[in-house]
XYZ file of C-alpha atoms in Angstrom:
571
model
C 4.068 7.397 -22.854
C 5.402 3.859 -22.329
C 6.125 2.854 -18.726
C 9.726 1.955 -17.849
C 10.216 -0.401 -14.910
C 12.791 1.098 -12.457
C 14.583 -2.205 -11.901
C 17.994 -0.625 -11.235
C 16.474 1.681 -8.612
C 15.078 -1.287 -6.711
C 18.429 -3.051 -6.865
C 20.208 0.051 -5.552
C 17.764 0.401 -2.661
C 18.007 -3.284 -1.791
C 21.817 -3.282 -1.869
C 22.683 0.171 -0.497
C 19.785 1.557 1.544
C 17.197 -0.816 3.045
C 19.442 -3.779 3.847
C 18.028 -6.734 1.945
C 21.333 -8.467 2.627
C 20.293 -9.096 6.245
C 17.114 -10.790 4.977
C 19.150 -12.972 2.628
C 21.405 -13.927 5.546
C 18.514 -15.699 7.318
C 17.813 -19.380 6.777
C 14.240 -18.648 5.695
C 15.223 -16.376 2.806
C 18.637 -17.717 1.847
C 17.361 -18.496 -1.664
C 16.645 -14.816 -2.380
C 20.077 -14.300 -3.940
C 21.002 -11.108 -5.800
C 20.896 -12.994 -9.107
C 17.434 -14.387 -8.419
C 16.203 -10.971 -7.264
C 17.487 -9.351 -10.442
C 15.875 -12.038 -12.604
C 12.503 -11.637 -10.878
C 12.544 -7.846 -11.074
C 13.586 -7.910 -14.730
C 10.941 -10.410 -15.775
C 8.176 -8.748 -13.760
C 9.224 -5.363 -15.130
C 9.021 -6.694 -18.664
C 5.469 -7.961 -18.067
C 4.461 -4.587 -16.616
C 5.914 -2.679 -19.554
C 4.601 -4.924 -22.314
C 1.345 -6.442 -21.006
C -0.094 -4.341 -18.180
C 0.861 -0.807 -19.220
C -1.284 -0.870 -22.390
C -4.314 -1.710 -20.204
C -4.006 1.493 -18.134
C -5.703 3.848 -20.570
C -8.018 1.370 -22.274
C -9.378 0.177 -18.931
C -10.200 3.745 -17.920
C -12.041 4.405 -21.174
C -13.888 1.058 -21.180
C -14.862 0.380 -17.569
C -16.018 -2.859 -16.001
C -19.815 -3.136 -16.108
C -22.631 -5.241 -14.650
C -24.920 -6.915 -17.172
C -27.823 -9.042 -15.923
C -25.968 -9.872 -12.736
C -22.701 -10.711 -14.521
C -19.582 -8.541 -14.265
C -18.002 -7.873 -17.648
C -14.398 -6.767 -17.257
C -12.546 -4.254 -19.384
C -11.185 -5.598 -22.679
C -7.756 -7.163 -22.341
C -7.931 -7.592 -18.569
C -8.335 -11.341 -18.954
C -4.963 -11.453 -20.699
C -3.398 -9.166 -18.101
C -4.670 -11.360 -15.270
C -3.404 -14.468 -17.066
C 0.069 -12.941 -17.384
C 0.127 -12.134 -13.657
C -1.080 -15.597 -12.667
C 1.131 -17.576 -15.038
C 4.161 -15.530 -14.080
C 3.676 -16.500 -10.436
C 3.313 -12.865 -9.390
C 0.340 -13.664 -7.141
C 2.461 -15.785 -4.874
C 6.012 -14.493 -4.529
C 5.877 -14.559 -0.723
C 3.439 -17.492 -0.368
C 4.305 -20.804 1.290
C 6.144 -23.185 -1.109
C 4.210 -26.071 0.463
C 1.168 -24.860 -1.475
C 2.961 -23.689 -4.618
C 4.314 -20.283 -3.611
C 7.851 -18.991 -4.087
C 8.494 -18.312 -0.388
C 10.509 -15.178 -1.181
C 10.718 -11.955 0.880
C 7.905 -9.446 1.109
C 10.444 -6.836 -0.009
C 10.610 -8.460 -3.449
C 6.815 -8.810 -3.556
C 6.543 -5.093 -2.768
C 8.860 -4.156 -5.618
C 6.866 -6.237 -8.093
C 3.580 -4.849 -6.756
C 4.875 -1.327 -7.200
C 5.725 -1.949 -10.835
C 2.288 -3.431 -11.458
C 0.694 -0.400 -9.751
C 2.691 2.006 -11.912
C 1.685 0.259 -15.108
C -2.009 -0.360 -14.290
C -3.334 0.150 -10.772
C -6.820 -1.097 -11.658
C -5.585 -4.618 -12.352
C -2.943 -4.666 -9.598
C -5.693 -4.329 -6.988
C -6.660 -7.893 -7.814
C -3.426 -9.701 -6.852
C -3.018 -7.415 -3.827
C -6.305 -8.700 -2.383
C -5.343 -12.299 -3.164
C -1.925 -11.930 -1.535
C -3.533 -10.657 1.647
C -6.020 -13.504 1.669
C -3.252 -16.048 1.172
C -1.418 -14.724 4.228
C -4.603 -14.696 6.329
C -5.363 -18.320 5.426
C -1.758 -19.415 6.013
C -1.894 -18.003 9.535
C -5.469 -18.724 10.627
C -7.306 -21.285 8.482
C -7.778 -24.983 9.186
C -5.626 -27.502 7.341
C -8.638 -28.489 5.239
C -9.275 -24.934 4.073
C -5.585 -24.397 3.402
C -5.334 -27.561 1.324
C -8.381 -26.643 -0.749
C -7.972 -22.903 -1.270
C -4.286 -22.011 -1.071
C -3.062 -23.895 -4.177
C -5.808 -22.325 -6.303
C -5.242 -18.826 -4.907
C -1.489 -19.118 -5.328
C -1.789 -20.325 -8.929
C -4.339 -17.624 -9.744
C -6.947 -20.182 -10.780
C -9.130 -18.493 -8.108
C -8.655 -15.125 -6.445
C -9.634 -13.520 -3.142
C -11.513 -10.505 -1.789
C -12.003 -8.845 1.594
C -15.531 -8.028 2.853
C -15.593 -5.674 5.862
C -17.582 -2.526 5.179
C -21.372 -2.267 5.377
C -23.608 0.670 4.404
C -24.040 1.800 8.017
C -20.607 0.700 9.271
C -17.506 2.140 7.606
C -14.456 2.396 9.832
C -16.636 1.274 12.759
C -16.422 -2.381 11.728
C -17.862 -3.498 15.074
C -21.267 -2.109 14.055
C -21.702 -4.710 11.302
C -25.019 -6.582 11.003
C -24.084 -9.497 8.760
C -25.142 -12.742 10.432
C -23.659 -16.246 10.423
C -26.050 -19.059 11.420
C -24.705 -22.605 11.984
C -26.049 -25.116 9.450
C -25.311 -28.083 11.701
C -22.807 -29.628 9.286
C -19.782 -27.477 10.022
C -20.838 -24.765 7.579
C -22.621 -21.479 8.226
C -25.359 -19.497 6.483
C -24.073 -15.965 5.865
C -26.672 -13.224 5.416
C -25.984 -9.529 4.973
C -24.748 -6.815 2.649
C -21.200 -5.522 2.110
C -20.079 -2.469 0.156
C -16.875 -1.227 -1.502
C -15.730 -4.760 -2.366
C -12.747 -4.435 -4.714
C -12.708 -6.938 -7.571
C -15.874 -8.555 -6.221
C -16.371 -10.519 -9.443
C -15.025 -11.071 -12.944
C -15.634 -13.028 -16.117
C -12.271 -14.797 -16.412
C -11.709 -17.032 -13.343
C -13.600 -20.126 -12.207
C -14.183 -18.836 -8.694
C -13.938 -15.829 -6.381
C -13.118 -16.456 -2.713
C -14.722 -13.936 -0.368
C -13.454 -13.515 3.179
C -16.468 -12.125 5.031
C -16.791 -10.708 8.527
C -20.045 -11.737 10.239
C -21.449 -12.282 13.713
C -22.427 -15.661 15.157
C -25.660 -15.871 17.205
C -23.671 -15.782 20.455
C -21.294 -13.096 19.259
C -20.960 -10.100 21.557
C -21.582 -6.568 20.261
C -18.561 -4.771 18.867
C -15.422 -6.120 17.269
C -14.866 -8.814 19.920
C -17.920 -10.711 18.720
C -16.982 -10.857 15.022
C -15.956 -14.024 13.176
C -14.393 -14.545 9.750
C -15.749 -16.841 7.054
C -14.666 -18.134 3.668
C -17.637 -17.709 1.331
C -16.838 -18.718 -2.266
C -18.789 -17.578 -5.299
C -19.124 -21.236 -6.309
C -19.141 -24.097 -3.827
C -16.242 -26.523 -4.250
C -17.363 -29.984 -5.402
C -16.033 -33.327 -4.161
C -12.922 -32.863 -6.329
C -12.227 -29.361 -5.053
C -13.318 -27.677 -8.270
C -15.743 -24.758 -8.546
C -19.205 -26.282 -8.488
C -22.716 -24.919 -8.038
C -23.313 -21.217 -7.454
C -23.481 -20.012 -3.856
C -26.371 -17.787 -2.758
C -24.546 -14.479 -3.148
C -24.608 -11.855 -5.840
C -23.254 -8.555 -7.057
C -26.024 -6.022 -6.488
C -24.358 -3.112 -8.250
C -21.004 -1.624 -9.218
C -19.926 1.688 -7.723
C -19.635 4.708 -10.042
C -16.195 5.872 -9.004
C -13.937 8.861 -9.524
C -11.221 6.588 -10.889
C -10.100 2.963 -11.131
C -12.931 2.428 -13.590
C -11.608 -0.925 -14.765
C -11.625 -2.364 -11.242
C -15.147 -3.606 -10.411
C -16.006 -2.320 -6.920
C -19.298 -3.834 -5.831
C -22.139 -3.955 -3.378
C -22.389 -7.632 -2.392
C -25.500 -9.390 -1.080
C -25.266 -12.657 0.879
C -28.562 -14.549 1.269
C -27.865 -17.536 3.487
C -24.674 -18.161 1.512
C -22.641 -21.168 2.598
C -19.432 -20.272 4.415
C -16.699 -21.918 6.446
C -15.243 -20.487 9.642
C -11.665 -19.214 9.352
C -9.848 -19.190 12.691
C -11.565 -19.252 16.049
C -15.167 -18.126 16.683
C -15.361 -14.431 17.644
C -11.693 -13.960 16.673
C -12.355 -12.767 13.148
C -10.766 -9.348 13.522
C -7.415 -10.878 14.443
C -7.526 -13.005 11.298
C -8.743 -10.149 9.130
C -6.065 -7.820 10.490
C -3.452 -10.212 9.089
C -4.911 -9.512 5.675
C -5.400 -5.808 6.383
C -1.819 -5.247 7.557
C -0.559 -6.956 4.421
C -2.874 -4.723 2.410
C -1.824 -1.555 4.255
C 1.761 -1.923 3.140
C 0.493 -2.959 -0.270
C -1.665 0.155 -0.566
C 1.266 2.350 0.418
C 3.219 0.661 -2.367
C 0.328 1.376 -4.747
C 0.682 5.068 -3.926
C 4.400 4.951 -4.681
C 3.704 3.051 -7.887
C 1.233 5.609 -9.185
C 3.651 8.375 -8.206
C 6.347 6.701 -10.317
C 3.993 6.396 -13.283
C 2.807 10.004 -12.975
C 6.385 11.220 -12.637
C 7.532 9.386 -15.757
C 4.555 10.826 -17.636
C 5.375 14.379 -16.479
C 9.100 14.129 -17.197
C 8.435 12.910 -20.732
C 6.080 15.838 -21.327
C 8.522 18.372 -19.843
C 11.327 17.107 -22.058
C 9.188 17.465 -25.174
C 6.989 20.526 -24.623
C 8.349 23.773 -26.088
C 6.981 26.893 -24.386
C 8.621 30.250 -23.767
C 12.220 31.369 -24.030
C 14.859 29.060 -22.577
C 16.215 30.744 -19.414
C 19.516 28.846 -19.248
C 22.500 28.682 -21.565
C 22.643 25.519 -23.599
C 19.082 24.555 -22.672
C 16.899 22.145 -24.561
C 14.249 24.668 -25.465
C 11.629 22.591 -23.634
C 9.852 23.527 -20.408
C 12.245 21.317 -18.437
C 14.654 24.274 -18.627
C 12.413 26.464 -16.444
C 13.245 26.680 -12.740
C 9.716 26.050 -11.496
C 9.310 23.008 -13.702
C 12.644 21.704 -12.420
C 11.391 22.312 -8.876
C 8.269 20.256 -9.524
C 10.118 17.400 -11.219
C 12.829 17.254 -8.570
C 10.222 17.259 -5.785
C 8.388 14.408 -7.469
C 11.568 12.394 -7.886
C 12.799 13.051 -4.345
C 9.490 12.084 -2.752
C 9.154 8.958 -4.877
C 12.574 7.875 -3.611
C 11.721 8.661 0.021
C 8.338 6.924 -0.004
C 9.731 3.904 -1.859
C 12.574 3.549 0.641
C 10.134 3.739 3.577
C 7.880 1.079 2.046
C 10.762 -1.276 1.262
C 12.237 -0.769 4.741
C 8.867 -1.730 6.195
C 8.843 -4.839 4.002
C 12.374 -5.740 5.144
C 11.256 -5.414 8.769
C 8.312 -7.743 8.063
C 10.685 -10.241 6.470
C 13.094 -10.095 9.385
C 10.237 -10.543 11.850
C 9.042 -13.627 9.963
C 12.540 -15.049 9.656
C 13.728 -14.449 13.225
C 10.628 -14.061 15.450
C 12.554 -11.186 17.029
C 10.060 -8.919 18.857
C 12.113 -5.837 17.984
C 11.731 -6.561 14.274
C 8.025 -7.188 14.810
C 7.749 -3.820 16.553
C 9.703 -2.120 13.748
C 7.390 -3.590 11.122
C 4.293 -2.577 13.076
C 5.598 0.968 13.585
C 6.544 1.508 9.942
C 3.321 0.092 8.479
C 1.061 3.134 9.080
C 3.847 5.464 7.941
C 4.407 3.477 4.750
C 0.677 3.377 4.005
C -0.127 7.012 4.726
C 2.994 8.666 3.340
C 3.127 6.425 0.276
C -0.444 7.227 -0.693
C -0.168 10.933 0.143
C 2.927 11.090 -2.063
C 0.965 9.291 -4.782
C -1.747 11.953 -4.654
C 0.718 14.860 -4.466
C 2.906 13.622 -7.304
C -0.093 12.903 -9.526
C -1.413 16.426 -8.882
C 2.000 17.937 -9.564
C 2.201 15.885 -12.745
C -0.999 17.543 -13.927
C 0.526 20.940 -13.116
C 3.612 20.147 -15.203
C 1.270 19.500 -18.127
C -0.366 22.893 -17.650
C -3.739 23.142 -19.375
C -3.158 19.791 -21.056
C -3.089 18.169 -17.620
C -6.789 18.958 -17.264
C -7.533 17.362 -20.631
C -8.233 13.664 -20.323
C -6.547 12.718 -23.593
C -3.070 13.278 -22.141
C -3.666 10.657 -19.427
C -2.171 12.861 -16.690
C -5.486 13.272 -14.882
C -6.072 9.520 -14.701
C -3.170 9.064 -12.292
C -4.769 11.620 -9.955
C -8.225 10.051 -10.218
C -6.998 6.489 -9.752
C -4.692 7.071 -6.791
C -7.049 9.244 -4.747
C -8.865 6.330 -3.100
C -5.646 4.836 -1.738
C -5.593 7.472 1.014
C -9.026 6.218 2.092
C -9.131 2.454 1.955
C -7.538 -0.050 4.357
C -8.047 2.616 7.021
C -7.966 6.288 6.093
C -4.653 8.047 6.524
C -6.045 9.816 9.572
C -6.737 6.417 11.127
C -3.206 5.318 10.239
C -1.811 8.358 12.035
C -3.991 7.750 15.092
C -2.786 4.144 15.162
C 0.815 5.378 15.027
C 0.538 7.740 18.009
C -1.633 5.423 20.105
C -1.335 1.663 19.623
C 2.150 1.816 18.088
C 3.352 3.845 21.071
C 1.901 1.618 23.765
C 5.520 0.535 24.289
C 6.301 4.023 25.603
C 7.815 4.948 22.255
C 10.573 2.325 22.369
C 10.182 1.274 18.731
C 10.325 4.925 17.651
C 13.393 5.617 19.791
C 15.283 2.584 18.452
C 14.632 3.792 14.927
C 15.748 7.321 15.818
C 18.921 5.941 17.430
C 19.801 4.163 14.184
C 19.080 7.241 12.105
C 21.269 9.452 14.287
C 24.100 6.899 14.269
C 23.930 6.784 10.469
C 24.047 10.583 10.305
C 27.101 10.594 12.587
C 28.875 8.191 10.235
C 28.141 10.487 7.295
C 29.585 13.629 8.890
C 33.043 13.067 7.448
C 31.982 13.021 3.815
C 28.657 14.902 3.886
C 28.814 17.201 6.926
C 26.065 19.639 5.942
C 23.496 17.005 5.001
C 24.453 14.806 7.947
C 24.000 17.666 10.429
C 20.585 18.520 8.976
C 19.383 14.919 9.310
C 20.825 14.565 12.829
C 19.142 17.769 14.022
C 15.843 16.689 12.462
C 16.058 13.398 14.358
C 16.598 15.264 17.617
C 13.556 17.469 16.984
C 11.516 14.401 16.144
C 12.678 12.697 19.333
C 11.528 15.639 21.442
C 8.066 15.602 19.912
C 7.850 11.830 20.290
C 8.622 12.244 23.999
C 5.894 14.899 24.259
C 3.334 12.632 22.567
C 4.186 9.673 24.796
C 3.703 11.886 27.853
C 0.107 12.753 26.882
C -2.313 10.499 28.745
C -5.323 12.032 26.952
C -5.285 10.301 23.570
C -7.246 13.140 21.983
C -4.219 15.370 22.584
C -2.169 12.922 20.545
C -4.836 12.440 17.877
C -5.083 16.185 17.244
C -1.516 16.204 15.916
C -1.314 12.643 14.663
C -1.325 13.386 10.935
C 1.382 16.090 11.050
C 3.450 13.858 13.348
C 3.266 10.960 10.898
C 4.263 13.246 8.041
C 7.130 14.679 10.064
C 8.388 11.191 10.871
C 8.164 10.274 7.191
C 9.997 13.463 6.181
C 12.862 12.639 8.552
C 12.954 9.006 7.478
C 13.149 10.259 3.906
C 16.143 12.421 4.816
C 17.796 9.427 6.466
C 17.373 7.218 3.389
C 18.435 9.985 1.010
C 21.586 10.484 3.080
C 22.377 6.787 2.863
C 21.898 6.938 -0.898
C 24.212 9.957 -1.110
C 26.893 8.052 0.788
C 26.659 5.160 -1.685
C 26.595 7.341 -4.816
C 29.195 10.039 -4.207
C 29.084 12.639 -6.967
C 26.249 10.772 -8.670
C 22.618 11.641 -9.315
C 21.413 10.178 -6.025
C 23.716 12.434 -4.020
C 22.422 15.417 -5.995
C 18.837 14.346 -5.351
C 19.596 13.877 -1.640
C 20.966 17.409 -1.457
C 17.727 18.734 -2.966
C 15.537 16.737 -0.552
C 17.520 17.549 2.593
C 17.854 21.255 1.805
C 14.362 21.939 0.459
C 11.928 19.256 1.698
C 13.327 18.005 5.005
C 12.827 21.415 6.718
C 9.069 20.896 6.438
C 9.350 18.601 9.459
C 9.828 21.586 11.796
C 6.424 23.148 11.076
C 4.764 19.742 11.165
C 6.184 19.065 14.635
C 4.880 22.394 15.942
C 1.451 21.356 14.707
C 1.834 17.887 16.259
C 2.528 19.394 19.715
C -0.327 21.916 19.629
C -2.879 19.670 21.313
C -6.608 19.453 20.775
C -8.107 22.489 22.503
C -7.960 24.899 19.566
C -9.670 22.352 17.341
C -12.775 22.738 19.486
C -12.726 26.533 19.828
C -15.177 26.758 16.938
C -18.452 25.019 17.759
C -20.072 22.650 15.308
C -22.606 25.359 14.479
C -19.843 27.903 13.889
C -18.076 25.503 11.564
C -21.281 25.097 9.610
C -22.029 28.843 9.477
């Protein structure tokens, strides 16, 4: 079915739920007026509907391939990339000094979501470039900025991120890639990287690889890692792509999904690179890109959920099966209670995960605009929640979409299964969702839980305000916040981090569930008697209560996890 960009939903969330008005009130983002926001969303939505959406199915059926060392992309992807680049969608949040729009990350996130809904395989490309742009803006020398940023922002070149090695997955500090000084300010990069998204293509002049490597005097572990810009082709004296660098695509991964996105094993054989940031400080620079990508990946999950939901709703409205159980029904399976349950759950979770992601983006924007440490803490706290919950919702909604299709969901021709195959990896990359949860209960609570408590205070105050018009829903949200506060206090009190880690994933999901109730309640307040109030009632009555069981799990500690020995687990 054709994809429909949910432009009005974004506008509602910006205006009534996540507070984009406070971003617009800052000097930095004063140009992000409602009219400009609407124009950007409308135009980007049109591109997604008309140009990118047709590539979704064709890219899956005709994957990217490696021929004699050259990556051949799926048919039509050159035109899709051109539309993204020429529309300026690579660079919505990038610095205007180098050709970017300088607009809020919240608007970038909305556009990225629409691209993800229409064709996730191609949206991976601008997501990597956006992260690289931010890393270079914050850490690169003026010379590197002047050379690379204009070309990345225009889409003439694009960027990748090279962290993982065959023996070193999440343990980045175990990497073996070496960087030897050449004596002229450049470095010879030697090593192998795996799982490199959009490592190459056949439609741009250059590919800019950010590569983690260790200098000869680099200490073991992450503290001895540096970051390097290693382009596919070396820039000539005019800054154009020149001779080929000594790097190559060894192979393309045979993946469960995202077949049109070339994910490669990369080999660097003394390739020429330039240091980005300070020696041995590469992880700090790379984390700038990774944090950008973590929100972006959460948004990808929401985007695929939206696409899968639209696909399932269209099928449910059309498919005739069984007797209609309600008076005046349509005769289609949408009349059946269980199908309604599935569709309403999909819709309610898409709203909740989208609101969390956009709230995280607003916090990032406010932190950039004000340098307020409380906004910085809010953005840092929400990032792992947005990433993990957004992608878990993407997986759950895609699976439920297949269930709505019944037997036809298992048949590839309907396209329902592709959403499930494509989105599955989002729970793994940029730090698995388990790692996100561990980060939430450890590093993000090094402040003694202050960022969490400030957020809970706001949620409870909002629920108090809603008691007059929505007493039942407001009380449910307020009580959920109190339960969440108690568990947060318990986690903060645990000095043994393994006790926290044992319940980290259920705690993150509980926090997301309660945040979802908070945002649904705000939507209900702004849409009295309308569909959003009805959806909020469904979420708060049927989905919010899940937080209680999750919190019990979160407080259970680690001991029972080790009751079964490794041998007993394997028996």
